[in-house]
C-alpha positions as semicolon CSV with decimal commas, in nm:
position;residue;x (nm);y (nm);z (nm)
1;M;-11,286;-19,270;10,612
2;R;-11,624;-19,419;10,520
3;R;-11,645;-19,583;10,860
4;R;-11,588;-19,252;11,031
5;I;-11,860;-19,080;10,823
6;S;-12,104;-19,367;10,884
7;F;-12,033;-19,359;11,256
8;L;-12,079;-18,980;11,273
9;S;-12,401;-19,001;11,072
10;A;-12,541;-19,272;11,300
11;L;-12,438;-19,073;11,608
12;C;-12,613;-18,762;11,479
13;I;-12,931;-18,953;11,400
14;L;-12,937;-19,124;11,740
15;T;-12,862;-18,799;11,919
16;L;-13,121;-18,590;11,734
17;C;-13,390;-18,855;11,694
18;P;-13,549;-18,815;12,040
19;F;-13,581;-18,441;11,981
20;A;-13,732;-18,490;11,637
21;L;-13,989;-18,736;11,773
22;A;-14,070;-18,550;12,095
23;K;-14,388;-18,345;12,085
24;T;-14,326;-17,987;12,183
25;K;-14,529;-17,871;12,478
26;H;-14,610;-17,507;12,531
27;A;-14,757;-17,301;12,809
28;P;-15,137;-17,300;12,784
29;L;-15,301;-17,030;12,576
30;P;-15,575;-16,819;12,735
31;D;-15,925;-16,968;12,704
32;Q;-16,037;-16,657;12,517
33;M;-15,806;-16,752;12,227
34;L;-15,941;-17,106;12,217
35;Q;-16,305;-16,993;12,230
36;A;-16,270;-16,719;11,967
37;K;-16,481;-16,765;11,654
38;T;-16,409;-16,433;11,482
39;V;-16,079;-16,256;11,426
40;C;-15,976;-15,916;11,294
41;L;-15,633;-15,900;11,131
42;V;-15,469;-15,561;11,180
43;N;-15,167;-15,508;10,958
44;Q;-14,950;-15,251;11,135
45;T;-14,649;-15,317;10,911
46;Q;-14,760;-15,091;10,625
47;I;-14,635;-15,371;10,396
48;A;-14,931;-15,509;10,204
49;S;-14,763;-15,837;10,112
50;L;-14,711;-15,926;10,481
51;G;-15,078;-15,865;10,554
52;D;-15,171;-16,071;10,248
53;K;-14,959;-16,364;10,368
54;A;-15,117;-16,358;10,715
55;F;-15,466;-16,331;10,564
56;D;-15,391;-16,620;10,328
57;E;-15,271;-16,846;10,613
58;L;-15,573;-16,759;10,828
59;T;-15,803;-16,834;10,533
60;K;-15,631;-17,170;10,465
61;W;-15,666;-17,258;10,833
62;G;-16,038;-17,183;10,821
63;R;-16,081;-17,179;11,200
64;F;-16,188;-16,815;11,231
65;K;-16,436;-16,596;11,049
66;I;-16,229;-16,294;10,949
67;V;-16,403;-15,963;11,019
68;Q;-16,308;-15,608;10,922
69;K;-16,347;-15,421;11,251
70;P;-16,180;-15,503;11,584
71;E;-16,505;-15,430;11,771
72;D;-16,676;-15,710;11,572
73;A;-16,406;-15,966;11,661
74;D;-16,356;-16,207;11,949
75;L;-15,981;-16,175;11,892
76;V;-15,755;-15,922;11,722
77;L;-15,435;-16,042;11,556
78;A;-15,192;-15,753;11,515
79;L;-14,912;-15,799;11,264
80;S;-14,609;-15,572;11,309
81;A;-14,248;-15,562;11,194
82;T;-13,919;-15,392;11,278
83;S;-13,585;-15,358;11,106
84;T;-13,270;-15,257;11,289
85;V;-12,938;-15,156;11,137
86;T;-12,674;-15,376;11,299
87;G;-12,371;-15,253;11,108
88;F;-12,233;-15,180;10,765
89;D;-12,079;-15,404;10,503
90;T;-11,810;-15,230;10,294
91;R;-11,669;-15,380;9,979
92;T;-11,371;-15,230;9,800
93;S;-11,251;-15,319;9,456
94;G;-10,994;-15,171;9,227
95;N;-10,686;-15,207;9,016
96;T;-10,336;-15,088;9,089
97;S;-10,056;-15,075;8,838
98;G;-9,712;-14,926;8,850
99;T;-9,385;-14,865;8,681
100;V;-9,027;-14,870;8,798
101;D;-8,795;-14,603;8,658
102;N;-8,420;-14,646;8,594
103;S;-8,340;-14,532;8,950
104;G;-8,562;-14,802;9,102
105;N;-8,839;-14,566;9,206
106;V;-9,185;-14,720;9,200
107;N;-9,468;-14,510;9,061
108;L;-9,811;-14,653;9,139
109;S;-10,137;-14,555;8,979
110;G;-10,480;-14,702;9,005
111;D;-10,838;-14,661;9,098
112;S;-11,061;-14,815;9,356
113;T;-11,422;-14,796;9,455
114;S;-11,585;-14,868;9,786
115;R;-11,950;-14,937;9,846
116;S;-12,111;-14,961;10,185
117;R;-12,454;-15,091;10,266
118;A;-12,638;-15,122;10,590
119;T;-12,670;-15,467;10,744
120;T;-13,015;-15,506;10,894
121;V;-13,200;-15,757;11,104
122;S;-13,577;-15,769;11,052
123;Y;-13,846;-15,926;11,269
124;T;-14,217;-15,987;11,223
125;Y;-14,443;-16,002;11,529
126;L;-14,789;-16,153;11,566
127;T;-14,981;-16,047;11,876
128;A;-15,323;-16,173;11,990
129;I;-15,519;-15,897;12,163
130;D;-15,846;-15,892;12,354
131;P;-16,048;-15,633;12,158
132;K;-16,255;-15,535;12,463
133;S;-15,977;-15,476;12,717
134;G;-15,681;-15,424;12,485
135;D;-15,485;-15,686;12,684
136;R;-15,216;-15,882;12,500
137;L;-15,301;-16,251;12,525
138;W;-15,011;-16,401;12,329
139;S;-14,727;-16,288;12,107
140;D;-14,451;-16,444;11,900
141;V;-14,171;-16,316;11,679
142;K;-13,977;-16,453;11,380
143;Q;-13,672;-16,316;11,201
144;W;-13,692;-16,259;10,828
145;G;-13,509;-16,114;10,534
146;S;-13,187;-16,314;10,505
147;L;-13,052;-16,627;10,345
148;F;-13,059;-16,794;10,687
149;Y;-13,436;-16,740;10,718
150;P;-13,576;-16,822;10,372
151;V;-13,923;-16,916;10,503
152;S;-14,187;-16,645;10,533
153;A;-14,182;-16,523;10,893
154;T;-14,543;-16,408;10,860
155;R;-14,668;-16,746;10,742
156;S;-14,458;-16,921;11,008
157;L;-14,615;-16,711;11,284
158;V;-14,970;-16,795;11,179
159;K;-14,877;-17,162;11,142
160;E;-14,717;-17,159;11,489
161;L;-15,036;-17,014;11,638
162;R;-15,237;-17,277;11,453
163;E;-15,018;-17,559;11,585
164;R;-15,038;-17,429;11,942
165;I;-15,416;-17,399;11,936
166;Q;-15,453;-17,744;11,777
167;E;-15,207;-17,892;12,027
168;Q;-15,398;-17,749;12,320
169;E;-15,736;-17,853;12,179
170;S;-15,617;-18,209;12,120
171;D;-15,472;-18,222;12,472
172;S;-15,802;-18,106;12,622
173;K;-15,997;-18,361;12,412
174;G;-15,768;-18,635;12,540
175;K;-15,839;-18,529;12,898
176;D;-16,217;-18,528;12,838
177;K;-16,216;-18,897;12,745
């Protein structure tokens, strides 16, 4: 049994290792995103905590000066979110008891309660927009709000943008040498 587990573990490591070590390549970002010095964060979610998380990640990154008005920015980052009801989860609980009379008839009595709740899927979007033309330059989406997605989707989106910009900048520096 131990041999089988060791073999399976080694197989998984060897199979997944090239993917873990491979550097992800993405389609190039528009030059405007790479040249931007100022950014305006527009929180369209109406959820203050999501805007705060995006603002915090942008501040930690330190690449952009964050401005208040889109017209003062080189780049607008729009944060939005959606939730969709995908079904309902119903749970029923209760107790049933009964008696049997001398003739063999069964008399049941009991109570039960049912509760239904909507099952939702929620997504956060981060979109880079040219403030002058209104053109969308880049966008990404992350799911949030379940046990399967415990990481902040908002923070992940800003970090993904950061990684993509840094990846592209390091690639262009390598070509300049």
